[in-house]
């Protein structure tokens, strides 16, 4: 009972002290209490004219803190309250013209001489997605470049269908299609002779009994050196098999999606080159960081530019193929894939005529 009475008296003393502190803070002519005290919670109050502030409500009771350390925190708290009460309106991207640092701070992109970046909504869209797009998805946008110079000149934007260029990166599908492309044309011509095809061995080497040696009927037996081969490869063996069409089409979509996500897929307005010199194509790839191997894809052999055909014919790692020959193995073997905008418009790029394209794999 004595301990309980002492605890009750101590608690009443603490409550009385807190009440006195709140009354003194309200009556002080200086700076008022902090945000916590304004809301009815224990906060920071002034301690008379001693130039110190008391931090109340802590787990250890009351503690004295110098006033100059709390001035910055109280100023930040007041600024936060004022900014929350009066929010500043944000300017649009077309109205703001500022430096690059200010543009990034405001979250806007502007077209200024010091900051020559074309924002997405203002860039010209050269091609819209012709196929219907689901409501819960958006078309994928990509830059359209030009091959008429070393610099990466961006002509505009093009829209790509999300079902083709924004699928899940299924590496198992890529492995299945790559192994199938490697094996479906494979023919093994290995062939070994059986004991019936080996020359000789028609006579019994020794008599059945009396010699003390093992019994043998022919020297061309599979257990003899120089004899026939048991269960060996027999003639041309084909490893041909067919993958389901859905798997083959999914492999094309995954390969295009991965190339686009890794920034290894580039779309150009055309394959027109200013010269037939292969050195120009190598310098262009080196200047744009395309890697050592590039695969150019165009519509048909008849529609391919002559300069591009002549430039790629002298290079082993720069190949030019028609759109009907685009396959997973070629895309994985080359570091960079270059498509034309006409191919996306007329060929529908791997989404419209998937059955015809998968049959040509």
Coordinates of C-alpha atoms in Angstrom, one line a residue:
X1 CA 0.0 0.0 0.0
X2 CA 2.9 2.3 0.8
X3 CA 4.4 1.7 -2.7
X4 CA 1.1 2.3 -4.5
X5 CA 0.6 5.6 -2.5
X6 CA 4.1 6.8 -3.5
X7 CA 3.5 6.0 -7.2
X8 CA 0.2 7.9 -7.2
X9 CA 1.7 10.9 -5.6
X10 CA 4.6 10.9 -8.1
X11 CA 2.2 10.6 -11.0
X12 CA 0.1 13.5 -9.7
X13 CA 3.3 15.6 -9.4
X14 CA 4.2 14.9 -13.0
X15 CA 0.8 15.9 -14.2
X16 CA 0.9 19.1 -12.2
X17 CA 4.3 20.0 -13.7
X18 CA 3.0 19.4 -17.2
X19 CA 0.0 21.6 -16.6
X20 CA 2.2 24.4 -15.2
X21 CA 4.6 24.2 -18.2
X22 CA 1.6 24.5 -20.6
X23 CA 0.3 27.5 -18.8
X24 CA 3.7 29.2 -18.8
X25 CA 4.1 28.5 -22.5
X26 CA 0.7 30.0 -23.3
X27 CA 1.5 33.1 -21.2
X28 CA 5.0 33.7 -22.5
X29 CA 5.4 36.7 -24.9
X30 CA 8.1 34.9 -26.9
X31 CA 7.8 32.1 -29.4
X32 CA 4.9 29.8 -28.8
X33 CA 5.1 26.0 -28.5
X34 CA 5.8 23.7 -31.4
X35 CA 3.4 21.7 -33.5
X36 CA 3.0 19.0 -31.0
X37 CA 2.0 21.4 -28.2
X38 CA -0.4 23.2 -30.6
X39 CA -2.3 20.0 -31.1
X40 CA -2.6 19.3 -27.3
X41 CA 0.5 17.0 -27.1
X42 CA 3.6 17.6 -25.1
X43 CA 6.1 19.6 -27.1
X44 CA 8.8 22.3 -26.8
X45 CA 8.1 25.3 -24.5
X46 CA 10.1 28.2 -23.2
X47 CA 11.5 28.1 -19.7
X48 CA 10.9 31.7 -18.5
X49 CA 13.7 34.1 -19.6
X50 CA 16.6 31.7 -19.2
X51 CA 17.1 31.3 -22.9
X52 CA 16.5 27.5 -22.8
X53 CA 13.7 25.3 -24.0
X54 CA 12.2 22.3 -22.2
X55 CA 11.4 19.2 -24.2
X56 CA 8.5 17.5 -22.3
X57 CA 6.8 14.2 -22.8
X58 CA 10.0 12.1 -23.3
X59 CA 10.4 8.6 -21.8
X60 CA 12.9 9.9 -19.2
X61 CA 10.8 12.9 -18.0
X62 CA 12.0 16.4 -18.8
X63 CA 15.3 17.5 -20.4
X64 CA 16.8 20.9 -21.0
X65 CA 17.9 21.6 -24.6
X66 CA 19.6 24.8 -25.8
X67 CA 17.3 27.1 -27.7
X68 CA 19.6 27.8 -30.7
X69 CA 19.5 24.1 -31.6
X70 CA 15.7 24.1 -31.9
X71 CA 15.3 27.3 -34.0
X72 CA 16.1 25.6 -37.3
X73 CA 13.7 22.7 -36.6
X74 CA 10.8 25.0 -35.7
X75 CA 11.5 27.1 -38.8
X76 CA 11.3 24.0 -41.0
X77 CA 8.1 22.9 -39.3
X78 CA 6.5 26.3 -39.9
X79 CA 7.5 26.3 -43.6
X80 CA 6.0 22.8 -44.1
X81 CA 2.7 24.0 -42.6
X82 CA 2.6 27.1 -44.8
X83 CA 3.4 25.1 -47.9
X84 CA 0.7 22.6 -47.1
X85 CA -1.8 25.4 -46.6
X86 CA -0.9 27.3 -49.9
X87 CA 0.3 24.8 -52.6
X88 CA 2.0 26.4 -55.5
X89 CA 0.5 25.6 -59.0
X90 CA 2.8 23.6 -61.3
X91 CA 3.5 25.0 -64.7
X92 CA 3.0 22.9 -67.9
X93 CA 5.9 21.8 -70.0
X94 CA 5.0 24.2 -72.8
X95 CA 5.0 27.2 -70.5
X96 CA 8.2 26.6 -68.6
X97 CA 11.5 27.6 -70.1
X98 CA 14.3 27.1 -67.7
X99 CA 17.8 25.5 -67.4
X100 CA 18.2 21.7 -67.5
X101 CA 18.7 21.6 -63.7
X102 CA 15.6 23.6 -63.0
X103 CA 13.7 21.5 -65.6
X104 CA 14.6 18.2 -63.9
X105 CA 13.7 19.7 -60.5
X106 CA 10.3 20.8 -61.6
X107 CA 9.7 17.5 -63.3
X108 CA 9.3 19.0 -66.8
X109 CA 11.2 18.7 -70.1
X110 CA 11.5 21.8 -72.2
X111 CA 13.0 22.4 -75.6
X112 CA 15.7 25.1 -75.2
X113 CA 19.0 25.7 -77.0
X114 CA 20.9 24.6 -73.9
X115 CA 18.7 21.5 -73.4
X116 CA 18.0 20.0 -76.9
X117 CA 15.8 17.1 -75.8
X118 CA 12.5 16.6 -77.5
X119 CA 9.8 15.7 -75.1
X120 CA 7.6 12.7 -75.8
X121 CA 4.2 14.4 -76.3
X122 CA 5.7 17.0 -78.7
X123 CA 7.7 14.6 -80.9
X124 CA 6.0 13.7 -84.2
X125 CA 4.5 10.3 -84.3
X126 CA 5.3 8.9 -87.8
X127 CA 3.3 5.7 -87.4
X128 CA 0.3 4.8 -85.3
X129 CA -0.4 1.2 -84.1
X130 CA -2.8 -0.2 -86.7
X131 CA -3.9 -3.3 -84.8
X132 CA -6.4 -3.0 -82.0
X133 CA -4.7 -2.6 -78.6
X134 CA -6.4 -3.8 -75.3
X135 CA -7.7 -1.1 -73.1
X136 CA -5.5 -2.1 -70.2
X137 CA -2.3 -1.8 -72.2
X138 CA -0.6 1.0 -74.2
X139 CA 1.3 1.0 -77.4
X140 CA 5.1 0.9 -77.1
X141 CA 6.8 3.9 -78.5
X142 CA 10.3 3.8 -80.1
X143 CA 12.5 6.4 -81.9
X144 CA 12.8 6.3 -85.7
X145 CA 16.4 7.0 -86.8
X146 CA 18.2 7.7 -90.0
X147 CA 21.2 6.1 -91.6
X148 CA 22.3 9.1 -93.7
X149 CA 24.9 10.2 -91.2
X150 CA 27.1 9.0 -88.4
X151 CA 25.2 10.9 -85.7
X152 CA 22.0 9.4 -84.3
X153 CA 19.4 11.6 -85.9
X154 CA 16.0 11.0 -84.6
X155 CA 13.2 11.6 -87.1
X156 CA 10.2 10.9 -84.9
X157 CA 8.3 8.3 -83.0
X158 CA 6.6 5.1 -84.0
X159 CA 4.1 3.0 -82.1
X160 CA 4.6 -0.7 -81.6
X161 CA 2.0 -3.3 -80.5
X162 CA 2.5 -4.3 -76.9
X163 CA 1.6 -7.9 -77.6
X164 CA 4.7 -8.2 -79.8
X165 CA 7.2 -5.8 -78.2
X166 CA 6.2 -5.9 -74.6
X167 CA 5.8 -9.6 -73.7
X168 CA 7.2 -11.5 -70.7
X169 CA 10.9 -12.4 -71.2
X170 CA 10.5 -16.2 -71.4
X171 CA 14.1 -17.4 -71.7
X172 CA 12.9 -21.0 -71.8
X173 CA 10.9 -20.3 -74.9
X174 CA 14.0 -18.7 -76.5
X175 CA 16.0 -21.8 -75.6
X176 CA 13.4 -24.2 -77.1
X177 CA 13.2 -22.3 -80.4
X178 CA 17.0 -21.9 -80.7
X179 CA 17.6 -25.6 -80.2
X180 CA 14.8 -26.5 -82.6
X181 CA 16.2 -24.2 -85.3
X182 CA 19.6 -25.8 -84.8
X183 CA 18.4 -29.4 -85.0
X184 CA 15.4 -29.5 -87.3
X185 CA 17.7 -29.3 -90.4
X186 CA 20.4 -31.5 -88.9
X187 CA 21.1 -34.8 -90.6
X188 CA 23.8 -37.2 -89.3
X189 CA 25.4 -39.3 -92.0
X190 CA 27.5 -41.5 -89.6
X191 CA 27.2 -45.2 -90.5
X192 CA 29.1 -48.3 -89.2
X193 CA 29.2 -51.8 -90.6
X194 CA 27.7 -54.8 -88.9
X195 CA 29.3 -58.3 -88.8
X196 CA 27.3 -59.1 -92.0
X197 CA 28.9 -56.1 -93.9
X198 CA 32.5 -56.6 -92.8
X199 CA 34.6 -58.4 -95.4
X200 CA 35.9 -61.8 -94.5
X201 CA 35.1 -64.0 -91.5
X202 CA 33.3 -66.8 -93.3
X203 CA 35.4 -69.6 -91.9
X204 CA 35.4 -70.9 -88.4
X205 CA 38.8 -69.8 -86.9
X206 CA 39.4 -73.1 -85.0
X207 CA 37.6 -76.2 -84.1
X208 CA 34.9 -76.2 -81.5
X209 CA 36.7 -78.6 -79.1
X210 CA 40.1 -79.7 -78.3
X211 CA 42.1 -76.5 -78.6
X212 CA 41.5 -75.2 -75.1
X213 CA 40.5 -71.8 -76.3
X214 CA 37.2 -70.1 -76.2
X215 CA 34.6 -71.0 -78.8
X216 CA 34.3 -68.7 -81.8
X217 CA 32.6 -69.0 -85.1
X218 CA 33.9 -65.9 -87.0
X219 CA 36.7 -63.4 -86.8
X220 CA 34.2 -60.6 -87.7
X221 CA 32.2 -61.0 -84.5
X222 CA 31.6 -57.7 -82.6
X223 CA 33.9 -58.9 -79.8
X224 CA 36.8 -59.3 -82.2
X225 CA 39.2 -56.5 -83.2
X226 CA 38.3 -55.5 -86.7
X227 CA 34.9 -57.1 -86.5
X228 CA 31.5 -55.6 -86.9
X229 CA 30.0 -52.9 -84.7
X230 CA 26.9 -53.8 -82.6
X231 CA 24.2 -51.1 -82.2
X232 CA 26.2 -48.4 -84.0
X233 CA 24.9 -45.5 -86.1
X234 CA 23.1 -46.6 -89.2
X235 CA 23.1 -44.3 -92.1
X236 CA 21.6 -40.8 -92.5
X237 CA 19.7 -39.9 -89.3
X238 CA 17.3 -36.9 -89.3
X239 CA 16.7 -34.9 -86.1
X240 CA 13.7 -33.1 -87.6
X241 CA 10.8 -32.4 -85.3
X242 CA 8.2 -29.6 -85.2
X243 CA 7.5 -27.2 -82.4
X244 CA 3.9 -26.0 -81.8
X245 CA 3.1 -22.8 -83.8
X246 CA 2.3 -21.0 -80.6
X247 CA 5.8 -21.7 -79.2
X248 CA 7.4 -20.5 -82.4
X249 CA 5.4 -17.3 -82.5
X250 CA 6.1 -16.7 -78.8
X251 CA 9.8 -17.1 -79.5
X252 CA 9.7 -14.3 -82.1
X253 CA 7.8 -12.0 -79.7
X254 CA 10.1 -12.7 -76.8
X255 CA 13.2 -12.1 -78.9
X256 CA 11.9 -8.7 -80.2
X257 CA 10.9 -7.7 -76.7
X258 CA 14.3 -8.5 -75.2
X259 CA 16.1 -6.7 -78.0
X260 CA 14.0 -3.6 -77.5
X261 CA 14.3 -3.7 -73.7
X262 CA 18.1 -4.0 -74.0
X263 CA 18.3 -1.1 -76.4
X264 CA 19.6 -3.4 -79.1
X265 CA 16.6 -2.9 -81.5
X266 CA 16.7 0.2 -83.7
X267 CA 14.0 1.4 -86.2
X268 CA 15.1 3.4 -89.2
X269 CA 13.0 5.3 -91.8
X270 CA 14.8 3.4 -94.6
X271 CA 18.1 1.5 -95.4
X272 CA 19.3 4.1 -97.8
X273 CA 23.0 4.7 -97.4
X274 CA 25.0 7.6 -99.0
X275 CA 27.7 5.2 -100.3
X276 CA 28.4 1.6 -101.1
X277 CA 31.6 1.5 -99.0
X278 CA 31.5 -1.1 -96.3
X279 CA 33.8 1.1 -94.2
X280 CA 31.0 3.6 -93.8
X281 CA 28.7 1.0 -92.4
X282 CA 31.4 -0.1 -89.9
X283 CA 32.1 3.4 -88.8
X284 CA 28.4 4.1 -88.4
X285 CA 28.0 1.1 -86.2
X286 CA 31.1 2.0 -84.1
X287 CA 29.9 5.6 -83.7
X288 CA 26.5 4.5 -82.5
X289 CA 27.8 1.7 -80.3
X290 CA 25.9 -1.0 -82.2
X291 CA 28.5 -3.7 -81.6
X292 CA 30.5 -6.0 -83.9
X293 CA 27.5 -7.7 -85.6
X294 CA 24.3 -6.0 -87.0
X295 CA 21.3 -7.6 -88.6
X296 CA 19.4 -5.4 -91.1
X297 CA 15.8 -6.5 -92.0
X298 CA 14.0 -5.2 -95.0
X299 CA 10.8 -6.1 -96.8
X300 CA 11.9 -8.1 -99.9
X301 CA 15.1 -8.6 -102.0
X302 CA 13.6 -6.5 -104.8
X303 CA 12.9 -3.6 -102.5
X304 CA 16.3 -3.5 -100.8
X305 CA 18.5 -0.4 -101.6
X306 CA 21.5 -1.2 -103.7
X307 CA 23.9 0.7 -101.5
X308 CA 22.9 -1.3 -98.5
X309 CA 23.2 -4.6 -100.4
X310 CA 26.7 -3.7 -101.7
X311 CA 27.9 -2.5 -98.3
X312 CA 26.8 -5.6 -96.4
X313 CA 28.0 -8.0 -99.0
X314 CA 31.6 -7.2 -98.1
X315 CA 31.2 -7.7 -94.4
X316 CA 30.8 -11.1 -92.6
X317 CA 29.1 -9.8 -89.4
X318 CA 26.7 -7.3 -91.1
X319 CA 23.9 -9.2 -92.7
X320 CA 20.8 -8.1 -94.7
X321 CA 17.8 -10.4 -94.8
X322 CA 14.1 -10.0 -95.8
X323 CA 11.4 -9.8 -93.3
X324 CA 10.1 -13.3 -94.1
X325 CA 13.5 -14.7 -93.0
X326 CA 13.6 -13.1 -89.6
X327 CA 14.1 -15.8 -86.9
X328 CA 15.1 -16.2 -83.3
X329 CA 18.6 -17.7 -84.0
X330 CA 19.6 -14.8 -86.2
X331 CA 18.4 -12.2 -83.7
X332 CA 20.3 -13.9 -80.8
X333 CA 23.5 -14.3 -82.9
X334 CA 23.7 -10.6 -83.8
X335 CA 24.2 -7.9 -81.2
X336 CA 22.0 -5.3 -82.9
X337 CA 18.8 -5.6 -84.9
X338 CA 17.8 -2.8 -87.3
X339 CA 14.2 -2.8 -88.7
X340 CA 12.7 -0.5 -91.2
X341 CA 9.5 1.5 -90.6
X342 CA 8.0 0.2 -93.9
X343 CA 8.4 -3.3 -92.6
X344 CA 6.4 -2.5 -89.5
X345 CA 3.6 -0.8 -91.6
X346 CA 3.3 -3.4 -94.4
X347 CA 4.4 -6.6 -92.8
X348 CA 2.7 -5.9 -89.4
X349 CA 6.0 -6.9 -87.9
X350 CA 5.3 -10.3 -86.3
X351 CA 1.7 -9.8 -85.1
X352 CA -0.6 -9.7 -88.1
X353 CA 0.7 -12.6 -90.2
X354 CA 2.3 -14.8 -87.5
X355 CA 1.3 -18.1 -89.1
X356 CA 3.0 -17.3 -92.4
X357 CA 6.1 -16.1 -90.7
X358 CA 6.4 -19.0 -88.4
X359 CA 6.1 -21.4 -91.3
X360 CA 9.3 -19.9 -92.8
X361 CA 11.4 -20.5 -89.7

